[in-house]
Amino acid sequence: ASLRRQGITVNRVKKQAIRAGRPIRGKDIAIFTRQFATLMAAGVPLLQAFDILSRSSPKPALSSLLSAIRNDLATGTTLQAAFRKQPLYFDKLYCNLVAAGESAGILDQLLGRLASYLEKTEAMKSKIKSALMYPSTVLLVAFLVSAALMVFVVPSFKQVFASFDAELPGPTLLVMAISDLLVRYGWLILGALVGSAWLLLRALQRSEPMQVRLDQMLLALPIFGMLVQKSCVARWARTLSSLMQAGVALPEALDISAKASGNLCYEKSLARVRTDVMTGAALAQALELGSPVSAAGWSAGLRRPLFSPQVVQMVAVGEASGRLDEMLMQVARMHEAQVQWLQKRISVLMEPTVMVVLGLLIGGL
């Protein structure tokens, strides 16, 4: 129908082959948002902007996504409605900020804020991943080396030990028994480990109580738990500040920002905070009622409130001064700086810890 309106006669219709490529990641959406904000600020028309971004995208999947959004816009769909049709890539925060920008006529400004928020979020994720990459890689290599020693090297010593006709020490007998087990049932053990890991991941995806339990355990860890906690607070504060600056009502902003924290403990606690705020409580007072983060049975010394007294105090000052959005942004920046410091500290502590583990494992063998 669209082609007929343009006076184009269709002679043949052929389904386009799907081009395989890398999936769309959060970093790609952040880059697209920054480019889109730049084009909007330059006064480029909406359809033309999506044409430009679709053609210049290096990822076929992202190009197809932008083309689909462009087609929706060409049929009269609003920008925020077109984004809402793609919930896998554009969450409620994204769509609400775009809707606020459209209604207020400041789409380019809000897209710029949104791009900054996404860039900060992706940078924080990248730093946390980089802190865990080194020890994970070294421990994986150590596991593979140990398995190779057990399967290929230790059996060759078994014949030498048998020729001694002497009683072997307990640790040697233990290593040889493990080696025999791996040689005989190595593939079964590997399959059981992979299957158990897959079942655990599926259970975590389907079972909310298990997800809550895992998030509690992560938050209760001595140093890594502080890193997770401050990352959650930083994401929550920056999201809530951006929504409030866009004019989104506080109850709705609390609902959206709770999911942006990335932790079910915070999400459930902030749901209670939203309820308290809607019944007339101040935000700082509602945050002060945050529950302990540690799971039942963990040491009481590891218990910490979800929101520190400093965060509650800064929120209270923001509410009293009428500048809550600015104070929340300060909270986000403060916690992001602490995340960087903790990430460096964890990296420094991980190196000697990993070397000790390697020494005990390989040296013990």
mmCIF file of C-alpha atoms in Angstrom:
data_model
loop_
_atom_site.group_PDB
_atom_site.id
_atom_site.type_symbol
_atom_site.label_atom_id
_atom_site.label_comp_id
_atom_site.label_asym_id
_atom_site.label_seq_id
_atom_site.Cartn_x
_atom_site.Cartn_y
_atom_site.Cartn_z
ATOM 1 C CA ALA A 1 0.000 0.000 0.000
ATOM 2 C CA SER A 2 2.881 2.342 0.777
ATOM 3 C CA LEU A 3 4.450 1.645 -2.619
ATOM 4 C CA ARG A 4 1.144 2.194 -4.451
ATOM 5 C CA ARG A 5 0.771 5.600 -2.828
ATOM 6 C CA GLN A 6 4.175 6.472 -4.287
ATOM 7 C CA GLY A 7 3.081 5.325 -7.748
ATOM 8 C CA ILE A 8 5.336 2.265 -7.712
ATOM 9 C CA THR A 9 4.015 -0.951 -9.274
ATOM 10 C CA VAL A 10 5.232 -4.172 -7.680
ATOM 11 C CA ASN A 11 6.128 -6.907 -10.176
ATOM 12 C CA ARG A 12 7.754 -9.386 -7.793
ATOM 13 C CA VAL A 13 8.054 -9.821 -4.037
ATOM 14 C CA LYS A 14 10.957 -11.831 -2.642
ATOM 15 C CA LYS A 15 11.811 -12.537 0.972
ATOM 16 C CA GLN A 16 15.121 -11.008 1.964
ATOM 17 C CA ALA A 17 17.713 -13.448 3.285
ATOM 18 C CA ILE A 18 18.631 -12.905 6.933
ATOM 19 C CA ARG A 19 22.226 -11.778 7.217
ATOM 20 C CA ALA A 20 24.055 -13.465 10.036
ATOM 21 C CA GLY A 21 26.088 -11.224 12.284
ATOM 22 C CA ARG A 22 26.982 -10.337 15.828
ATOM 23 C CA PRO A 23 24.066 -9.612 18.177
ATOM 24 C CA ILE A 24 23.183 -6.108 19.309
ATOM 25 C CA ARG A 25 24.747 -5.264 22.663
ATOM 26 C CA GLY A 26 24.321 -2.443 25.131
ATOM 27 C CA LYS A 27 27.431 -0.726 23.798
ATOM 28 C CA ASP A 28 25.884 -0.598 20.312
ATOM 29 C CA ILE A 29 22.716 1.052 21.667
ATOM 30 C CA ALA A 30 24.844 3.610 23.532
ATOM 31 C CA ILE A 31 26.781 4.488 20.350
ATOM 32 C CA PHE A 32 23.541 4.732 18.343
ATOM 33 C CA THR A 33 21.987 7.025 20.962
ATOM 34 C CA ARG A 34 24.981 9.371 20.907
ATOM 35 C CA GLN A 35 24.953 9.536 17.095
ATOM 36 C CA PHE A 36 21.172 10.013 17.062
ATOM 37 C CA ALA A 37 21.423 12.852 19.609
ATOM 38 C CA THR A 38 24.107 14.541 17.480
ATOM 39 C CA LEU A 39 21.931 14.364 14.353
ATOM 40 C CA MET A 40 18.890 15.706 16.233
ATOM 41 C CA ALA A 41 20.942 18.601 17.637
ATOM 42 C CA ALA A 42 22.121 19.392 14.089
ATOM 43 C CA GLY A 43 18.497 19.670 12.912
ATOM 44 C CA VAL A 44 18.471 16.579 10.658
ATOM 45 C CA PRO A 45 14.877 15.360 10.016
ATOM 46 C CA LEU A 46 13.871 12.223 11.893
ATOM 47 C CA LEU A 47 13.442 9.864 8.908
ATOM 48 C CA GLN A 48 16.639 11.076 7.300
ATOM 49 C CA ALA A 49 18.525 10.546 10.574
ATOM 50 C CA PHE A 50 17.420 6.913 10.722
ATOM 51 C CA ASP A 51 18.343 6.448 7.048
ATOM 52 C CA ILE A 52 21.840 7.745 7.756
ATOM 53 C CA LEU A 53 22.308 5.648 10.896
ATOM 54 C CA SER A 54 20.913 2.505 9.264
ATOM 55 C CA ARG A 55 23.247 2.753 6.262
ATOM 56 C CA SER A 56 26.322 3.591 8.363
ATOM 57 C CA SER A 57 25.817 0.858 10.976
ATOM 58 C CA PRO A 58 28.599 -1.780 10.855
ATOM 59 C CA LYS A 59 26.292 -4.462 12.321
ATOM 60 C CA PRO A 60 23.612 -5.955 10.033
ATOM 61 C CA ALA A 61 21.376 -6.683 13.037
ATOM 62 C CA LEU A 62 21.466 -3.061 14.201
ATOM 63 C CA SER A 63 20.909 -1.833 10.650
ATOM 64 C CA SER A 64 17.805 -4.031 10.365
ATOM 65 C CA LEU A 65 16.533 -2.777 13.724
ATOM 66 C CA LEU A 66 16.933 0.876 12.713
ATOM 67 C CA SER A 67 15.258 0.186 9.367
ATOM 68 C CA ALA A 68 12.277 -1.357 11.167
ATOM 69 C CA ILE A 69 11.989 1.695 13.436
ATOM 70 C CA ARG A 70 12.269 3.984 10.402
ATOM 71 C CA ASN A 71 9.446 2.139 8.671
ATOM 72 C CA ASP A 72 7.243 2.541 11.758
ATOM 73 C CA LEU A 73 7.983 6.270 11.802
ATOM 74 C CA ALA A 74 7.123 6.558 8.092
ATOM 75 C CA THR A 75 3.624 5.183 8.792
ATOM 76 C CA GLY A 76 2.941 7.871 11.403
ATOM 77 C CA THR A 77 4.060 6.089 14.582
ATOM 78 C CA THR A 78 5.602 8.309 17.240
ATOM 79 C CA LEU A 79 9.260 7.810 18.099
ATOM 80 C CA GLN A 80 8.618 6.547 21.631
ATOM 81 C CA ALA A 81 5.946 4.125 20.347
ATOM 82 C CA ALA A 82 8.387 2.801 17.727
ATOM 83 C CA PHE A 83 10.993 2.233 20.440
ATOM 84 C CA ARG A 84 8.449 0.491 22.675
ATOM 85 C CA LYS A 85 7.938 -2.102 19.921
ATOM 86 C CA GLN A 86 11.548 -3.191 20.515
ATOM 87 C CA PRO A 87 11.630 -3.909 24.289
ATOM 88 C CA LEU A 88 14.602 -6.224 23.904
ATOM 89 C CA TYR A 89 16.832 -3.245 23.059
ATOM 90 C CA PHE A 90 15.014 -0.188 24.477
ATOM 91 C CA ASP A 91 13.847 -0.481 28.087
ATOM 92 C CA LYS A 92 11.219 1.565 29.947
ATOM 93 C CA LEU A 93 13.790 4.171 30.980
ATOM 94 C CA TYR A 94 14.810 4.748 27.378
ATOM 95 C CA CYS A 95 11.240 4.983 26.095
ATOM 96 C CA ASN A 96 10.045 7.255 28.913
ATOM 97 C CA LEU A 97 12.899 9.716 28.396
ATOM 98 C CA VAL A 98 12.218 9.779 24.652
ATOM 99 C CA ALA A 99 8.500 10.333 25.338
ATOM 100 C CA ALA A 100 9.326 13.207 27.709
ATOM 101 C CA GLY A 101 11.626 14.749 25.102
ATOM 102 C CA GLU A 102 8.982 14.508 22.390
ATOM 103 C CA SER A 103 6.255 16.079 24.515
ATOM 104 C CA ALA A 104 8.493 18.904 25.790
ATOM 105 C CA GLY A 105 10.205 19.579 22.451
ATOM 106 C CA ILE A 106 13.683 18.929 23.862
ATOM 107 C CA LEU A 107 14.343 15.546 22.294
ATOM 108 C CA ASP A 108 17.936 16.383 21.375
ATOM 109 C CA GLN A 109 18.781 17.394 24.969
ATOM 110 C CA LEU A 110 17.240 14.309 26.543
ATOM 111 C CA LEU A 111 18.890 12.049 23.975
ATOM 112 C CA GLY A 112 22.223 13.597 24.949
ATOM 113 C CA ARG A 113 21.550 12.869 28.636
ATOM 114 C CA LEU A 114 20.429 9.369 27.758
ATOM 115 C CA ALA A 115 23.594 8.764 25.727
ATOM 116 C CA SER A 116 25.747 9.949 28.651
ATOM 117 C CA TYR A 117 23.850 7.652 31.019
ATOM 118 C CA LEU A 118 24.290 4.621 28.725
ATOM 119 C CA GLU A 119 27.977 5.382 28.200
ATOM 120 C CA LYS A 120 28.545 5.613 31.961
ATOM 121 C CA THR A 121 26.662 2.359 32.537
ATOM 122 C CA GLU A 122 28.622 0.486 29.864
ATOM 123 C CA ALA A 123 31.914 1.891 31.149
ATOM 124 C CA MET A 124 31.097 0.671 34.667
ATOM 125 C CA LYS A 125 30.184 -2.799 33.379
ATOM 126 C CA SER A 126 33.416 -2.933 31.395
ATOM 127 C CA LYS A 127 35.511 -2.021 34.461
ATOM 128 C CA ILE A 128 33.858 -4.693 36.599
ATOM 129 C CA LYS A 129 34.373 -7.310 33.877
ATOM 130 C CA SER A 130 38.016 -6.319 33.456
ATOM 131 C CA ALA A 131 38.568 -6.705 37.215
ATOM 132 C CA LEU A 132 37.326 -10.296 37.014
ATOM 133 C CA MET A 133 38.897 -11.229 33.670
ATOM 134 C CA TYR A 134 42.487 -11.732 34.854
ATOM 135 C CA PRO A 135 41.850 -14.065 37.813
ATOM 136 C CA SER A 136 39.202 -16.000 35.883
ATOM 137 C CA THR A 137 41.566 -16.587 32.957
ATOM 138 C CA VAL A 138 44.501 -17.618 35.147
ATOM 139 C CA LEU A 139 42.398 -20.011 37.235
ATOM 140 C CA LEU A 140 40.921 -21.562 34.082
ATOM 141 C CA VAL A 141 44.411 -22.144 32.683
ATOM 142 C CA ALA A 142 45.505 -23.626 36.016
ATOM 143 C CA PHE A 143 42.525 -26.002 35.964
ATOM 144 C CA LEU A 144 43.318 -27.104 32.390
ATOM 145 C CA VAL A 145 47.011 -27.604 33.201
ATOM 146 C CA SER A 146 46.147 -29.620 36.314
ATOM 147 C CA ALA A 147 43.702 -31.774 34.345
ATOM 148 C CA ALA A 148 46.365 -32.395 31.673
ATOM 149 C CA LEU A 149 48.893 -33.403 34.349
ATOM 150 C CA MET A 150 46.383 -35.784 35.907
ATOM 151 C CA VAL A 151 45.412 -37.421 32.611
ATOM 152 C CA PHE A 152 48.734 -37.580 30.746
ATOM 153 C CA VAL A 153 51.622 -37.172 33.212
ATOM 154 C CA VAL A 154 50.638 -38.861 36.474
ATOM 155 C CA PRO A 155 49.747 -42.229 34.834
ATOM 156 C CA SER A 156 53.275 -42.493 33.458
ATOM 157 C CA PHE A 157 54.656 -42.326 37.020
ATOM 158 C CA LYS A 158 52.359 -45.120 38.154
ATOM 159 C CA GLN A 159 54.558 -47.782 36.504
ATOM 160 C CA VAL A 160 57.690 -46.246 38.018
ATOM 161 C CA PHE A 161 56.142 -46.262 41.493
ATOM 162 C CA ALA A 162 55.052 -49.890 41.030
ATOM 163 C CA SER A 163 58.672 -50.940 40.402
ATOM 164 C CA PHE A 164 59.712 -49.487 43.802
ATOM 165 C CA ASP A 165 57.670 -52.146 45.605
ATOM 166 C CA ALA A 166 57.297 -49.735 48.538
ATOM 167 C CA GLU A 167 54.387 -48.135 50.371
ATOM 168 C CA LEU A 168 53.559 -44.747 48.853
ATOM 169 C CA PRO A 169 52.671 -41.669 50.927
ATOM 170 C CA GLY A 170 49.002 -40.752 51.369
ATOM 171 C CA PRO A 171 49.081 -37.597 49.188
ATOM 172 C CA THR A 172 50.658 -39.561 46.341
ATOM 173 C CA LEU A 173 47.990 -42.261 46.571
ATOM 174 C CA LEU A 174 45.299 -39.554 46.575
ATOM 175 C CA VAL A 175 46.693 -37.885 43.426
ATOM 176 C CA MET A 176 46.973 -41.255 41.656
ATOM 177 C CA ALA A 177 43.387 -42.146 42.625
ATOM 178 C CA ILE A 178 42.126 -38.828 41.216
ATOM 179 C CA SER A 179 44.185 -39.433 38.082
ATOM 180 C CA ASP A 180 42.642 -42.900 37.590
ATOM 181 C CA LEU A 181 39.176 -41.414 38.079
ATOM 182 C CA LEU A 182 39.795 -38.737 35.444
ATOM 183 C CA VAL A 183 41.290 -41.201 32.961
ATOM 184 C CA ARG A 184 38.362 -43.608 33.259
ATOM 185 C CA TYR A 185 35.445 -41.242 33.701
ATOM 186 C CA GLY A 186 36.835 -37.900 32.535
ATOM 187 C CA TRP A 187 34.244 -37.323 29.794
ATOM 188 C CA LEU A 188 31.396 -38.316 32.108
ATOM 189 C CA ILE A 189 32.638 -35.923 34.790
ATOM 190 C CA LEU A 190 33.007 -33.122 32.222
ATOM 191 C CA GLY A 191 29.507 -33.784 30.900
ATOM 192 C CA ALA A 192 28.106 -33.796 34.433
ATOM 193 C CA LEU A 193 29.800 -30.479 35.227
ATOM 194 C CA VAL A 194 28.565 -28.829 32.011
ATOM 195 C CA GLY A 195 25.061 -30.233 32.510
ATOM 196 C CA SER A 196 24.952 -29.077 36.136
ATOM 197 C CA ALA A 197 26.102 -25.591 35.148
ATOM 198 C CA TRP A 198 23.440 -25.428 32.425
ATOM 199 C CA LEU A 199 20.711 -26.617 34.803
ATOM 200 C CA LEU A 200 21.828 -24.085 37.417
ATOM 201 C CA LEU A 201 21.683 -21.238 34.903
ATOM 202 C CA ARG A 202 18.220 -22.335 33.753
ATOM 203 C CA ALA A 203 17.053 -22.536 37.342
ATOM 204 C CA LEU A 204 18.399 -19.045 38.045
ATOM 205 C CA GLN A 205 16.568 -17.714 34.992
ATOM 206 C CA ARG A 206 13.266 -19.306 36.003
ATOM 207 C CA SER A 207 13.349 -19.163 39.804
ATOM 208 C CA GLU A 208 13.097 -15.721 41.371
ATOM 209 C CA PRO A 209 13.871 -16.971 44.935
ATOM 210 C CA MET A 210 17.152 -18.440 43.668
ATOM 211 C CA GLN A 211 18.018 -15.155 41.967
ATOM 212 C CA VAL A 212 17.294 -13.236 45.170
ATOM 213 C CA ARG A 213 19.432 -15.680 47.163
ATOM 214 C CA LEU A 214 22.325 -15.329 44.725
ATOM 215 C CA ASP A 215 22.080 -11.520 44.768
ATOM 216 C CA GLN A 216 22.082 -11.591 48.581
ATOM 217 C CA MET A 217 25.209 -13.747 48.618
ATOM 218 C CA LEU A 218 26.979 -11.451 46.144
ATOM 219 C CA LEU A 219 26.152 -8.379 48.212
ATOM 220 C CA ALA A 220 27.346 -10.053 51.426
ATOM 221 C CA LEU A 221 30.870 -10.782 50.117
ATOM 222 C CA PRO A 222 33.534 -8.737 51.974
ATOM 223 C CA ILE A 223 35.052 -6.626 49.162
ATOM 224 C CA PHE A 224 33.334 -7.735 45.968
ATOM 225 C CA GLY A 225 29.977 -7.197 47.703
ATOM 226 C CA MET A 226 30.851 -3.543 48.265
ATOM 227 C CA LEU A 227 31.671 -3.239 44.564
ATOM 228 C CA VAL A 228 28.294 -4.717 43.571
ATOM 229 C CA GLN A 229 26.466 -2.560 46.121
ATOM 230 C CA LYS A 230 28.022 0.709 45.009
ATOM 231 C CA SER A 231 27.444 -0.181 41.343
ATOM 232 C CA CYS A 232 23.738 -0.784 42.051
ATOM 233 C CA VAL A 233 23.357 2.494 43.957
ATOM 234 C CA ALA A 234 25.200 4.405 41.222
ATOM 235 C CA ARG A 235 22.956 3.010 38.465
ATOM 236 C CA TRP A 236 19.816 3.640 40.533
ATOM 237 C CA ALA A 237 20.754 7.210 41.443
ATOM 238 C CA ARG A 238 21.789 8.195 37.914
ATOM 239 C CA THR A 239 18.624 6.662 36.428
ATOM 240 C CA LEU A 240 16.328 8.336 38.964
ATOM 241 C CA SER A 241 18.068 11.680 38.476
ATOM 242 C CA SER A 242 17.723 11.476 34.677
ATOM 243 C CA LEU A 243 14.021 10.606 34.936
ATOM 244 C CA MET A 244 13.306 13.431 37.371
ATOM 245 C CA GLN A 245 15.157 15.935 35.175
ATOM 246 C CA ALA A 246 12.933 14.783 32.296
ATOM 247 C CA GLY A 247 9.829 15.534 34.338
ATOM 248 C CA VAL A 248 8.778 11.964 35.104
ATOM 249 C CA ALA A 249 6.714 11.686 38.307
ATOM 250 C CA LEU A 250 8.606 10.308 41.329
ATOM 251 C CA PRO A 251 6.529 7.101 41.821
ATOM 252 C CA GLU A 252 6.941 6.117 38.170
ATOM 253 C CA ALA A 253 10.613 7.129 38.233
ATOM 254 C CA LEU A 254 11.185 4.938 41.305
ATOM 255 C CA ASP A 255 9.538 1.994 39.562
ATOM 256 C CA ILE A 256 11.753 2.336 36.486
ATOM 257 C CA SER A 257 14.987 3.068 38.368
ATOM 258 C CA ALA A 258 14.480 0.018 40.608
ATOM 259 C CA LYS A 259 14.865 -2.286 37.600
ATOM 260 C CA ALA A 260 17.917 -0.294 36.444
ATOM 261 C CA SER A 261 19.784 -1.217 39.643
ATOM 262 C CA GLY A 262 20.414 -4.712 38.238
ATOM 263 C CA ASN A 263 19.902 -6.504 41.567
ATOM 264 C CA LEU A 264 16.716 -8.145 42.815
ATOM 265 C CA CYS A 265 17.444 -7.210 46.445
ATOM 266 C CA TYR A 266 17.474 -3.531 45.482
ATOM 267 C CA GLU A 267 14.496 -3.990 43.158
ATOM 268 C CA LYS A 268 12.339 -5.463 45.923
ATOM 269 C CA SER A 269 13.505 -2.928 48.497
ATOM 270 C CA LEU A 270 12.810 -0.020 46.124
ATOM 271 C CA ALA A 271 9.334 -1.412 45.448
ATOM 272 C CA ARG A 272 8.647 -0.960 49.171
ATOM 273 C CA VAL A 273 10.221 2.502 49.014
ATOM 274 C CA ARG A 274 7.830 3.441 46.195
ATOM 275 C CA THR A 275 4.865 2.250 48.253
ATOM 276 C CA ASP A 276 6.019 4.299 51.254
ATOM 277 C CA VAL A 277 6.524 7.402 49.099
ATOM 278 C CA MET A 278 3.038 7.067 47.615
ATOM 279 C CA THR A 279 1.575 6.903 51.137
ATOM 280 C CA GLY A 280 3.218 10.212 52.045
ATOM 281 C CA ALA A 281 6.671 9.297 53.383
ATOM 282 C CA ALA A 282 9.740 11.249 52.370
ATOM 283 C CA LEU A 283 12.149 9.469 50.034
ATOM 284 C CA ALA A 284 15.032 9.673 52.528
ATOM 285 C CA GLN A 285 12.848 8.216 55.281
ATOM 286 C CA ALA A 286 11.730 5.371 53.007
ATOM 287 C CA LEU A 287 15.327 4.596 51.977
ATOM 288 C CA GLU A 288 16.428 4.452 55.611
ATOM 289 C CA LEU A 289 14.208 1.400 56.126
ATOM 290 C CA GLY A 290 16.333 -0.662 53.689
ATOM 291 C CA SER A 291 16.793 -4.267 54.833
ATOM 292 C CA PRO A 292 20.189 -5.967 55.521
ATOM 293 C CA VAL A 293 21.834 -7.443 52.459
ATOM 294 C CA SER A 294 23.280 -10.656 53.872
ATOM 295 C CA ALA A 295 21.522 -14.000 53.569
ATOM 296 C CA ALA A 296 20.376 -15.918 56.647
ATOM 297 C CA GLY A 297 23.268 -17.731 58.303
ATOM 298 C CA TRP A 298 25.964 -15.326 57.151
ATOM 299 C CA SER A 299 28.083 -13.556 59.719
ATOM 300 C CA ALA A 300 26.383 -10.564 61.300
ATOM 301 C CA GLY A 301 29.542 -8.562 60.639
ATOM 302 C CA LEU A 302 28.826 -8.691 56.912
ATOM 303 C CA ARG A 303 25.391 -7.065 57.261
ATOM 304 C CA ARG A 304 25.143 -3.655 55.624
ATOM 305 C CA PRO A 305 22.102 -1.521 54.788
ATOM 306 C CA LEU A 306 21.249 -1.360 51.089
ATOM 307 C CA PHE A 307 21.537 2.439 51.241
ATOM 308 C CA SER A 308 24.305 3.862 53.391
ATOM 309 C CA PRO A 309 23.607 6.685 55.882
ATOM 310 C CA GLN A 310 25.562 9.036 53.627
ATOM 311 C CA VAL A 311 23.222 8.322 50.688
ATOM 312 C CA VAL A 312 20.155 8.806 52.889
ATOM 313 C CA GLN A 313 21.538 12.093 54.202
ATOM 314 C CA MET A 314 22.303 13.420 50.718
ATOM 315 C CA VAL A 315 18.795 12.482 49.548
ATOM 316 C CA ALA A 316 17.322 14.261 52.584
ATOM 317 C CA VAL A 317 19.339 17.401 51.791
ATOM 318 C CA GLY A 318 18.179 17.245 48.158
ATOM 319 C CA GLU A 319 14.536 16.949 49.220
ATOM 320 C CA ALA A 320 14.846 19.845 51.689
ATOM 321 C CA SER A 321 16.521 22.114 49.124
ATOM 322 C CA GLY A 322 14.222 21.177 46.236
ATOM 323 C CA ARG A 323 17.188 19.915 44.185
ATOM 324 C CA LEU A 324 16.759 16.181 44.569
ATOM 325 C CA ASP A 325 17.721 15.431 40.951
ATOM 326 C CA GLU A 326 21.056 17.262 41.303
ATOM 327 C CA MET A 327 21.824 15.578 44.625
ATOM 328 C CA LEU A 328 21.046 12.137 43.155
ATOM 329 C CA MET A 329 23.474 12.857 40.336
ATOM 330 C CA GLN A 330 26.111 13.699 42.957
ATOM 331 C CA VAL A 331 25.358 10.366 44.665
ATOM 332 C CA ALA A 332 25.848 8.578 41.332
ATOM 333 C CA ARG A 333 29.167 10.309 40.634
ATOM 334 C CA MET A 334 30.439 9.633 44.150
ATOM 335 C CA HIS A 335 29.616 5.934 43.934
ATOM 336 C CA GLU A 336 31.068 5.626 40.425
ATOM 337 C CA ALA A 337 34.353 7.028 41.747
ATOM 338 C CA GLN A 338 34.260 4.509 44.599
ATOM 339 C CA VAL A 339 33.593 1.705 42.099
ATOM 340 C CA GLN A 340 36.743 2.671 40.206
ATOM 341 C CA TRP A 341 38.764 2.666 43.441
ATOM 342 C CA LEU A 342 37.369 -0.715 44.513
ATOM 343 C CA GLN A 343 38.023 -2.155 41.070
ATOM 344 C CA LYS A 344 41.690 -1.167 41.315
ATOM 345 C CA ARG A 345 41.889 -2.538 44.851
ATOM 346 C CA ILE A 346 40.387 -5.871 43.816
ATOM 347 C CA SER A 347 42.809 -6.091 40.888
ATOM 348 C CA VAL A 348 45.771 -5.488 43.217
ATOM 349 C CA LEU A 349 44.551 -8.084 45.734
ATOM 350 C CA MET A 350 43.691 -10.656 43.083
ATOM 351 C CA GLU A 351 47.210 -10.968 41.677
ATOM 352 C CA PRO A 352 48.948 -12.324 44.819
ATOM 353 C CA THR A 353 45.876 -14.405 45.697
ATOM 354 C CA VAL A 354 45.865 -16.075 42.290
ATOM 355 C CA MET A 355 49.610 -16.701 42.474
ATOM 356 C CA VAL A 356 49.227 -18.373 45.894
ATOM 357 C CA VAL A 357 46.425 -20.583 44.566
ATOM 358 C CA LEU A 358 48.530 -21.506 41.528
ATOM 359 C CA GLY A 359 51.533 -22.283 43.718
ATOM 360 C CA LEU A 360 49.529 -24.526 46.017
ATOM 361 C CA LEU A 361 47.791 -26.311 43.140
ATOM 362 C CA ILE A 362 50.672 -26.895 40.756
ATOM 363 C CA GLY A 363 53.299 -27.171 43.496
ATOM 364 C CA GLY A 364 51.124 -29.632 45.394
ATOM 365 C CA LEU A 365 50.829 -31.844 42.348
#
